[in-house]
Amino acid sequence: MEDNGRRAHRGTLDMKPSILKRQLTKGIQRWRDRLWLNQWKIEPHFEDEVERGETGAFRVAARAECDSEYRQADVTIALKVNADRSEEVKNRTLCHEMVHVRNSPVDHFVKVLLGELPPGKRAAYLNWWVNVDEGLTEDWCNILLDAYKELK
């Protein structure tokens, strides 16, 4: 496997989109159960590519958009990015997004509080929070993958 998680051979490159979608949906369901999110309505969505950020400058493997008040989340998965990734990398991606869902009530609370700051300070603290949130999410991902003996 190469460093970016892509297979060195054509393993899943030729996988039919319907099979890939079914596989990724099962992965979302597995992490939903593991993270005790059974009371949430979590909808998987599939797009060729997923962009994040106001400018759309970043290509990402997946994105979770959550409404913690109503316990709903949309997990959008980039098919082109994930089609040729190893099973381990796809599993890590799904775990990562589902940890974002699990942590979304805290994320929402922090963003509301930061929204109360004066505009001159708000952007810096929001940027800080995004970095903290991603770091914590990755730490929890590693903890969970290790606990389930899936850390590679």
Coordinates of N, CA, C and O in Angstrom, one line a residue:
M1 N 0.9 -1.2 0.0 CA 0.0 0.0 0.0 C 0.9 1.2 0.0 O 1.9 1.3 0.7
E2 N 0.5 2.2 -0.8 CA 1.3 3.5 -0.8 C 0.9 4.3 0.4 O -0.1 4.1 1.1
D3 N 1.6 5.4 0.7 CA 1.4 6.2 1.9 C 0.0 6.9 1.9 O -0.5 7.1 2.9
N4 N -0.5 7.2 0.7 CA -1.8 7.9 0.7 C -3.0 7.0 0.8 O -4.1 7.4 0.7
G5 N -2.8 5.7 1.1 CA -3.8 4.8 1.3 C -4.3 4.1 0.1 O -5.3 3.3 0.1
R6 N -3.7 4.4 -1.0 CA -4.2 3.8 -2.3 C -3.5 2.4 -2.5 O -2.3 2.2 -2.1
R7 N -4.2 1.5 -3.0 CA -3.6 0.2 -3.3 C -2.5 0.3 -4.4 O -2.7 1.0 -5.3
A8 N -1.5 -0.5 -4.2 CA -0.4 -0.6 -5.2 C -0.9 -1.3 -6.5 O -0.3 -1.2 -7.5
H9 N -2.0 -2.1 -6.3 CA -2.5 -2.8 -7.5 C -3.9 -2.3 -7.7 O -4.5 -1.5 -7.0
R10 N -4.6 -2.9 -8.7 CA -5.9 -2.4 -9.1 C -7.1 -3.0 -8.2 O -8.2 -3.0 -8.7
G11 N -6.8 -3.5 -7.0 CA -7.7 -4.2 -6.2 C -9.2 -3.7 -6.3 O -10.0 -4.4 -6.7
T12 N -9.5 -2.5 -5.8 CA -10.8 -2.0 -5.8 C -11.1 -1.0 -6.9 O -12.2 -0.4 -6.9
L13 N -10.1 -0.7 -7.7 CA -10.3 0.3 -8.8 C -11.5 0.0 -9.7 O -12.2 0.8 -10.1
D14 N -11.7 -1.3 -9.9 CA -12.8 -1.7 -10.8 C -14.1 -2.1 -10.1 O -15.0 -2.6 -10.7
M15 N -14.1 -1.8 -8.8 CA -15.3 -2.1 -8.0 C -16.5 -1.3 -8.5 O -16.4 -0.1 -8.7
K16 N -17.6 -2.0 -8.7 CA -18.8 -1.3 -9.1 C -19.3 -0.3 -8.1 O -19.2 -0.6 -6.9
P17 N -19.8 0.9 -8.5 CA -20.2 1.9 -7.5 C -21.3 1.3 -6.6 O -21.2 1.7 -5.4
S18 N -22.2 0.5 -7.0 CA -23.2 0.0 -6.1 C -22.6 -0.9 -5.0 O -23.1 -0.9 -3.9
I19 N -21.6 -1.7 -5.3 CA -20.9 -2.5 -4.3 C -20.2 -1.6 -3.3 O -20.2 -1.8 -2.1
L20 N -19.5 -0.6 -3.9 CA -18.7 0.3 -3.0 C -19.7 1.1 -2.1 O -19.4 1.2 -0.9
K21 N -20.8 1.5 -2.6 CA -21.8 2.2 -1.8 C -22.3 1.3 -0.7 O -22.5 1.7 0.5
R22 N -22.6 0.1 -1.0 CA -23.1 -0.9 0.0 C -22.1 -1.1 1.1 O -22.4 -1.2 2.3
Q23 N -20.8 -1.3 0.7 CA -19.7 -1.5 1.6 C -19.6 -0.3 2.5 O -19.4 -0.5 3.8
L24 N -19.6 0.9 2.0 CA -19.4 2.1 2.8 C -20.6 2.3 3.8 O -20.4 2.7 4.9
T25 N -21.8 2.0 3.3 CA -23.0 2.1 4.1 C -22.9 1.2 5.3 O -23.2 1.5 6.4
K26 N -22.5 0.0 5.1 CA -22.3 -1.0 6.2 C -21.3 -0.5 7.2 O -21.4 -0.7 8.4
G27 N -20.2 0.1 6.7 CA -19.2 0.6 7.6 C -19.7 1.8 8.4 O -19.4 1.8 9.6
I28 N -20.6 2.6 7.8 CA -21.2 3.7 8.6 C -22.1 3.1 9.7 O -22.1 3.5 10.9
Q29 N -22.8 2.1 9.3 CA -23.7 1.4 10.3 C -22.9 0.8 11.4 O -23.3 0.8 12.6
R30 N -21.8 0.1 11.1 CA -21.0 -0.5 12.1 C -20.5 0.5 13.1 O -20.5 0.3 14.3
W31 N -19.9 1.7 12.6 CA -19.4 2.7 13.5 C -20.6 3.4 14.2 O -20.4 3.8 15.4
R32 N -21.7 3.5 13.7 CA -22.9 4.1 14.4 C -23.2 3.2 15.6 O -23.4 3.7 16.7
D33 N -23.2 1.9 15.4 CA -23.5 1.0 16.5 C -22.4 1.1 17.6 O -22.7 1.1 18.8
R34 N -21.1 1.1 17.1 CA -20.0 1.1 18.1 C -20.0 2.3 18.9 O -19.5 2.3 20.1
L35 N -20.4 3.5 18.3 CA -20.4 4.8 19.0 C -21.7 5.1 19.7 O -21.9 6.3 20.1
W36 N -22.6 4.1 19.8 CA -23.8 4.3 20.5 C -24.7 5.5 19.9 O -25.2 6.3 20.6
L37 N -24.7 5.5 18.6 CA -25.5 6.5 17.9 C -26.8 6.0 17.3 O -27.3 6.5 16.3
N38 N -27.3 4.9 17.9 CA -28.5 4.2 17.3 C -29.7 5.1 17.3 O -30.6 4.9 16.6
Q39 N -29.7 6.1 18.2 CA -30.9 7.0 18.2 C -30.8 8.2 17.2 O -31.7 9.0 17.1
W40 N -29.7 8.2 16.5 CA -29.5 9.2 15.5 C -30.0 8.7 14.1 O -29.9 7.5 13.8
K41 N -30.5 9.6 13.3 CA -30.8 9.3 11.9 C -29.6 9.7 11.1 O -29.3 10.9 11.0
I42 N -28.9 8.8 10.6 CA -27.6 9.0 9.9 C -27.8 8.6 8.5 O -28.1 7.4 8.2
E43 N -27.8 9.5 7.5 CA -28.0 9.2 6.1 C -26.7 9.3 5.4 O -26.0 10.3 5.3
P44 N -26.3 8.2 4.7 CA -25.1 8.3 3.8 C -25.5 8.9 2.5 O -26.6 8.6 2.0
H45 N -24.6 9.7 1.9 CA -24.8 10.3 0.6 C -23.5 10.0 -0.1 O -22.4 10.0 0.5
F46 N -23.6 9.9 -1.4 CA -22.4 9.6 -2.2 C -22.3 10.6 -3.4 O -23.3 10.8 -4.1
E47 N -21.2 11.1 -3.6 CA -20.9 12.0 -4.7 C -19.5 11.6 -5.3 O -18.7 10.9 -4.6
D48 N -19.3 12.0 -6.5 CA -18.0 11.7 -7.1 C -16.9 12.3 -6.3 O -15.9 11.7 -6.1
E49 N -17.1 13.6 -6.0 CA -16.1 14.3 -5.2 C -16.8 15.1 -4.1 O -17.9 15.6 -4.3
V50 N -16.1 15.3 -3.0 CA -16.6 16.1 -1.9 C -15.7 17.2 -1.6 O -14.5 17.0 -1.5
E51 N -16.2 18.4 -1.6 CA -15.4 19.6 -1.3 C -15.7 20.1 0.1 O -16.9 20.1 0.5
R52 N -14.8 20.7 0.7 CA -15.0 21.3 2.0 C -14.3 22.7 2.1 O -13.3 22.9 1.5
G53 N -14.9 23.5 2.8 CA -14.4 24.9 3.0 C -15.2 25.8 2.1 O -15.8 25.4 1.2
E54 N -15.1 27.1 2.5 CA -15.9 28.1 1.8 C -15.5 28.2 0.4 O -16.3 28.5 -0.5
T55 N -14.2 28.0 0.1 CA -13.8 28.2 -1.3 C -13.8 26.9 -2.0 O -13.6 26.8 -3.2
G56 N -14.1 25.8 -1.3 CA -14.1 24.5 -1.9 C -12.7 24.0 -2.3 O -12.5 23.2 -3.2
A57 N -11.7 24.6 -1.7 CA -10.3 24.3 -2.1 C -9.8 22.9 -1.7 O -8.8 22.5 -2.2
F58 N -10.5 22.3 -0.8 CA -10.0 21.0 -0.3 C -10.8 19.8 -0.8 O -12.0 19.8 -0.7
R59 N -10.1 18.8 -1.4 CA -10.8 17.6 -1.7 C -10.7 16.7 -0.5 O -9.6 16.5 0.0
V60 N -11.8 16.1 -0.1 CA -11.8 15.3 1.1 C -12.4 13.9 0.7 O -13.1 13.8 -0.2
A61 N -12.2 12.9 1.6 CA -12.7 11.6 1.4 C -14.2 11.5 1.8 O -15.0 10.8 1.3
A62 N -14.5 12.3 2.9 CA -15.9 12.3 3.4 C -16.1 13.5 4.2 O -15.1 14.2 4.6
R63 N -17.4 13.8 4.5 CA -17.7 15.0 5.3 C -19.0 14.6 6.1 O -19.9 14.0 5.5
A64 N -19.1 15.0 7.3 CA -20.3 14.8 8.2 C -20.9 16.2 8.5 O -20.2 17.1 8.9
E65 N -22.2 16.3 8.2 CA -22.9 17.5 8.6 C -24.0 17.1 9.6 O -24.8 16.2 9.3
C66 N -24.0 17.7 10.8 CA -24.8 17.2 11.9 C -25.7 18.3 12.4 O -25.4 19.5 12.4
D67 N -26.9 17.8 12.9 CA -27.8 18.6 13.6 C -28.1 17.9 14.9 O -28.9 17.0 15.0
S68 N -27.2 18.2 15.9 CA -27.3 17.4 17.2 C -28.6 17.6 17.9 O -29.0 16.7 18.7
E69 N -29.2 18.8 17.8 CA -30.5 19.0 18.4 C -31.6 17.9 18.0 O -32.3 17.4 18.8
Y70 N -31.6 17.6 16.7 CA -32.5 16.6 16.2 C -31.9 15.3 16.0 O -32.6 14.4 15.4
R71 N -30.7 15.1 16.4 CA -30.0 13.8 16.2 C -30.0 13.3 14.8 O -30.4 12.2 14.5
Q72 N -29.6 14.2 13.9 CA -29.6 13.8 12.5 C -28.2 14.2 11.9 O -27.6 15.2 12.3
A73 N -27.7 13.4 11.0 CA -26.4 13.6 10.4 C -26.5 13.1 8.9 O -27.1 12.1 8.6
D74 N -25.8 13.9 8.1 CA -25.6 13.4 6.7 C -24.1 13.2 6.6 O -23.3 14.1 6.9
V75 N -23.7 12.0 6.1 CA -22.3 11.7 5.9 C -22.2 11.5 4.4 O -22.8 10.6 3.8
T76 N -21.5 12.4 3.8 CA -21.2 12.4 2.4 C -19.9 11.9 2.1 O -18.9 12.3 2.6
I77 N -19.8 10.9 1.2 CA -18.6 10.2 0.9 C -18.2 10.4 -0.6 O -19.1 10.2 -1.5
A78 N -17.0 10.7 -0.8 CA -16.5 10.9 -2.2 C -16.1 9.5 -2.8 O -15.2 8.8 -2.3
L79 N -16.8 9.1 -3.8 CA -16.6 7.8 -4.4 C -15.3 7.7 -5.1 O -14.6 6.7 -5.0
K80 N -14.9 8.8 -5.9 CA -13.6 8.8 -6.6 C -12.5 8.6 -5.7 O -11.5 7.9 -6.0
V81 N -12.5 9.3 -4.5 CA -11.4 9.3 -3.6 C -11.3 7.9 -2.9 O -10.2 7.4 -2.7
N82 N -12.4 7.3 -2.6 CA -12.4 6.1 -1.8 C -12.4 4.8 -2.6 O -12.1 3.8 -2.1
A83 N -12.7 4.9 -3.9 CA -12.8 3.7 -4.8 C -11.5 2.9 -4.8 O -11.6 1.6 -4.7
D84 N -10.4 3.5 -4.8 CA -9.2 2.7 -4.8 C -8.4 2.7 -3.5 O -7.2 2.4 -3.5
R85 N -9.0 3.1 -2.5 CA -8.3 3.0 -1.1 C -8.4 1.7 -0.5 O -9.4 0.9 -0.8
S86 N -7.5 1.4 0.3 CA -7.5 0.1 1.0 C -8.7 0.0 2.0 O -9.2 1.1 2.4
E87 N -9.0 -1.2 2.4 CA -10.1 -1.4 3.3 C -9.8 -0.6 4.7 O -10.7 -0.1 5.3
E88 N -8.6 -0.7 5.1 CA -8.2 -0.1 6.3 C -8.3 1.4 6.3 O -8.8 2.0 7.2
V89 N -8.0 2.0 5.2 CA -8.1 3.5 5.0 C -9.6 3.9 5.0 O -10.0 4.9 5.6
K90 N -10.4 3.1 4.2 CA -11.8 3.4 4.2 C -12.4 3.3 5.6 O -13.2 4.2 6.0
N91 N -12.0 2.3 6.3 CA -12.6 2.1 7.7 C -12.2 3.3 8.6 O -13.0 3.8 9.3
R92 N -10.9 3.7 8.5 CA -10.5 4.9 9.2 C -11.3 6.1 8.9 O -11.7 6.9 9.7
T93 N -11.5 6.3 7.6 CA -12.3 7.5 7.1 C -13.7 7.5 7.7 O -14.2 8.5 8.2
L94 N -14.4 6.3 7.7 CA -15.7 6.2 8.3 C -15.7 6.4 9.8 O -16.6 7.1 10.3
C95 N -14.7 5.8 10.4 CA -14.6 6.0 11.9 C -14.5 7.5 12.2 O -15.1 8.0 13.1
H96 N -13.6 8.2 11.4 CA -13.3 9.6 11.6 C -14.6 10.4 11.5 O -14.9 11.2 12.4
E97 N -15.4 10.2 10.5 CA -16.6 10.9 10.3 C -17.6 10.6 11.4 O -18.4 11.5 11.8
M98 N -17.7 9.4 11.8 CA -18.7 9.0 12.8 C -18.3 9.6 14.2 O -19.1 9.9 15.0
V99 N -17.0 9.8 14.4 CA -16.5 10.4 15.7 C -17.0 11.9 15.6 O -17.4 12.5 16.6
H100 N -16.9 12.5 14.4 CA -17.4 13.9 14.3 C -18.9 13.9 14.6 O -19.4 14.9 15.3
V101 N -19.7 12.9 14.2 CA -21.1 12.9 14.6 C -21.2 12.8 16.1 O -22.0 13.5 16.7
R102 N -20.5 11.9 16.7 CA -20.6 11.7 18.2 C -20.2 12.9 18.9 O -20.8 13.2 19.9
N103 N -19.3 13.7 18.4 CA -18.8 14.9 19.1 C -19.6 16.2 18.7 O -19.3 17.3 19.2
S104 N -20.5 16.0 17.8 CA -21.2 17.2 17.2 C -21.9 18.1 18.3 O -21.9 19.3 18.1
P105 N -22.5 17.5 19.4 CA -23.1 18.5 20.3 C -22.0 19.4 21.0 O -22.3 20.6 21.1
V106 N -20.8 18.9 21.2 CA -19.8 19.8 21.8 C -19.3 20.8 20.7 O -19.1 22.0 21.0
D107 N -19.2 20.3 19.5 CA -18.7 21.2 18.4 C -19.7 22.3 18.2 O -19.3 23.5 18.1
H108 N -21.0 22.0 18.2 CA -22.0 23.0 18.1 C -22.0 24.0 19.2 O -22.0 25.3 19.0
F109 N -21.8 23.6 20.4 CA -21.8 24.4 21.6 C -20.6 25.4 21.5 O -20.7 26.6 21.7
V110 N -19.4 24.8 21.2 CA -18.2 25.7 21.1 C -18.4 26.7 20.0 O -18.0 27.9 20.2
K111 N -18.9 26.3 18.9 CA -19.1 27.3 17.8 C -20.1 28.4 18.2 O -19.9 29.6 17.8
V112 N -21.1 28.1 18.9 CA -22.1 29.1 19.4 C -21.3 30.1 20.3 O -21.5 31.3 20.2
L113 N -20.6 29.5 21.2 CA -19.8 30.4 22.1 C -18.8 31.3 21.4 O -18.7 32.5 21.7
L114 N -18.1 30.7 20.5 CA -17.2 31.5 19.7 C -17.8 32.5 18.8 O -17.3 33.6 18.6
G115 N -19.1 32.3 18.4 CA -19.8 33.3 17.7 C -20.2 34.5 18.5 O -20.5 35.5 17.9
E116 N -20.1 34.4 19.8 CA -20.3 35.6 20.6 C -19.1 36.5 20.8 O -19.2 37.6 21.3
L117 N -18.0 36.1 20.3 CA -16.8 36.9 20.4 C -16.8 38.1 19.4 O -17.5 38.0 18.4
P118 N -16.1 39.1 19.7 CA -16.0 40.2 18.7 C -15.5 39.7 17.4 O -14.6 38.8 17.4
P119 N -15.9 40.2 16.3 CA -15.5 39.7 14.9 C -14.0 39.7 14.8 O -13.5 38.7 14.1
G120 N -13.2 40.6 15.3 CA -11.8 40.6 15.2 C -11.1 39.4 15.8 O -10.1 38.9 15.4
K121 N -11.7 38.8 16.9 CA -11.2 37.6 17.5 C -11.8 36.3 17.1 O -11.2 35.3 17.2
R122 N -13.0 36.4 16.5 CA -13.8 35.2 16.2 C -13.1 34.3 15.2 O -13.0 33.1 15.4
A123 N -12.5 34.8 14.1 CA -11.9 34.0 13.1 C -10.8 33.2 13.6 O -10.6 32.0 13.3
A124 N -9.9 33.8 14.4 CA -8.7 33.1 14.9 C -9.2 32.0 15.8 O -8.6 30.9 15.8
Y125 N -10.1 32.2 16.7 CA -10.6 31.2 17.6 C -11.3 30.1 16.9 O -11.2 28.9 17.2
L126 N -12.1 30.4 15.8 CA -12.8 29.4 15.0 C -11.7 28.5 14.3 O -11.9 27.3 14.3
N127 N -10.7 29.1 13.8 CA -9.6 28.4 13.2 C -8.9 27.4 14.2 O -8.6 26.3 13.9
W128 N -8.7 28.0 15.4 CA -8.1 27.2 16.4 C -9.0 26.0 16.7 O -8.5 24.9 16.9
W129 N -10.3 26.2 16.8 CA -11.2 25.1 17.2 C -11.2 24.0 16.1 O -11.3 22.9 16.4
V130 N -11.2 24.4 14.9 CA -11.2 23.5 13.8 C -10.0 22.5 13.9 O -10.1 21.3 13.8
N131 N -8.8 23.1 14.2 CA -7.6 22.3 14.4 C -7.7 21.4 15.6 O -7.3 20.3 15.6
V132 N -8.2 21.9 16.7 CA -8.4 21.1 17.9 C -9.4 20.0 17.7 O -9.1 18.8 18.0
D133 N -10.5 20.3 17.0 CA -11.5 19.3 16.8 C -11.0 18.2 15.9 O -11.2 17.0 16.1
E134 N -10.2 18.5 14.8 CA -9.7 17.5 13.9 C -8.6 16.7 14.7 O -8.6 15.4 14.5
G135 N -7.8 17.3 15.5 CA -6.8 16.6 16.3 C -7.5 15.6 17.3 O -7.0 14.4 17.4
L136 N -8.5 16.0 18.0 CA -9.2 15.2 18.9 C -9.9 14.0 18.2 O -9.9 12.9 18.7
T137 N -10.5 14.3 17.0 CA -11.2 13.3 16.3 C -10.2 12.2 15.8 O -10.5 11.1 15.9
E138 N -9.0 12.6 15.4 CA -8.0 11.7 15.0 C -7.5 10.8 16.1 O -7.3 9.6 16.0
D139 N -7.3 11.5 17.3 CA -6.9 10.8 18.5 C -8.0 9.7 18.9 O -7.6 8.6 19.2
W140 N -9.3 10.1 18.9 CA -10.3 9.2 19.2 C -10.4 8.0 18.2 O -10.7 6.9 18.5
C141 N -10.1 8.4 16.9 CA -10.1 7.4 15.8 C -9.0 6.3 16.2 O -9.3 5.1 16.1
N142 N -7.8 6.8 16.5 CA -6.8 5.8 16.8 C -7.1 5.0 18.0 O -6.9 3.8 18.1
I143 N -7.7 5.6 19.1 CA -8.1 4.9 20.3 C -9.1 3.8 19.9 O -9.0 2.6 20.3
L144 N -10.1 4.2 19.1 CA -11.2 3.2 18.8 C -10.7 2.1 17.9 O -11.0 0.9 18.1
L145 N -9.9 2.5 16.8 CA -9.4 1.4 16.0 C -8.5 0.5 16.7 O -8.5 -0.7 16.5
D146 N -7.7 1.0 17.7 CA -6.9 0.1 18.5 C -7.7 -0.8 19.4 O -7.5 -2.0 19.5
A147 N -8.7 -0.2 20.0 CA -9.6 -1.0 20.9 C -10.3 -2.1 20.1 O -10.5 -3.2 20.7
Y148 N -10.7 -1.9 18.9 CA -11.3 -2.9 18.1 C -10.3 -3.7 17.3 O -10.7 -4.5 16.4
K149 N -9.0 -3.6 17.6 CA -8.0 -4.3 16.9 C -8.0 -4.1 15.4 O -7.7 -5.0 14.6
E150 N -8.3 -2.9 15.0 CA -8.3 -2.5 13.6 C -7.3 -1.5 13.2 O -7.3 -1.0 12.1
L151 N -6.4 -1.1 14.1 CA -5.4 -0.1 13.9 C -4.2 -0.8 13.1 O -3.7 -1.8 13.5
K152 N -4.0 -0.3 11.9 CA -2.9 -0.9 11.1 C -1.8 0.1 10.9 O -1.9 1.3 10.9

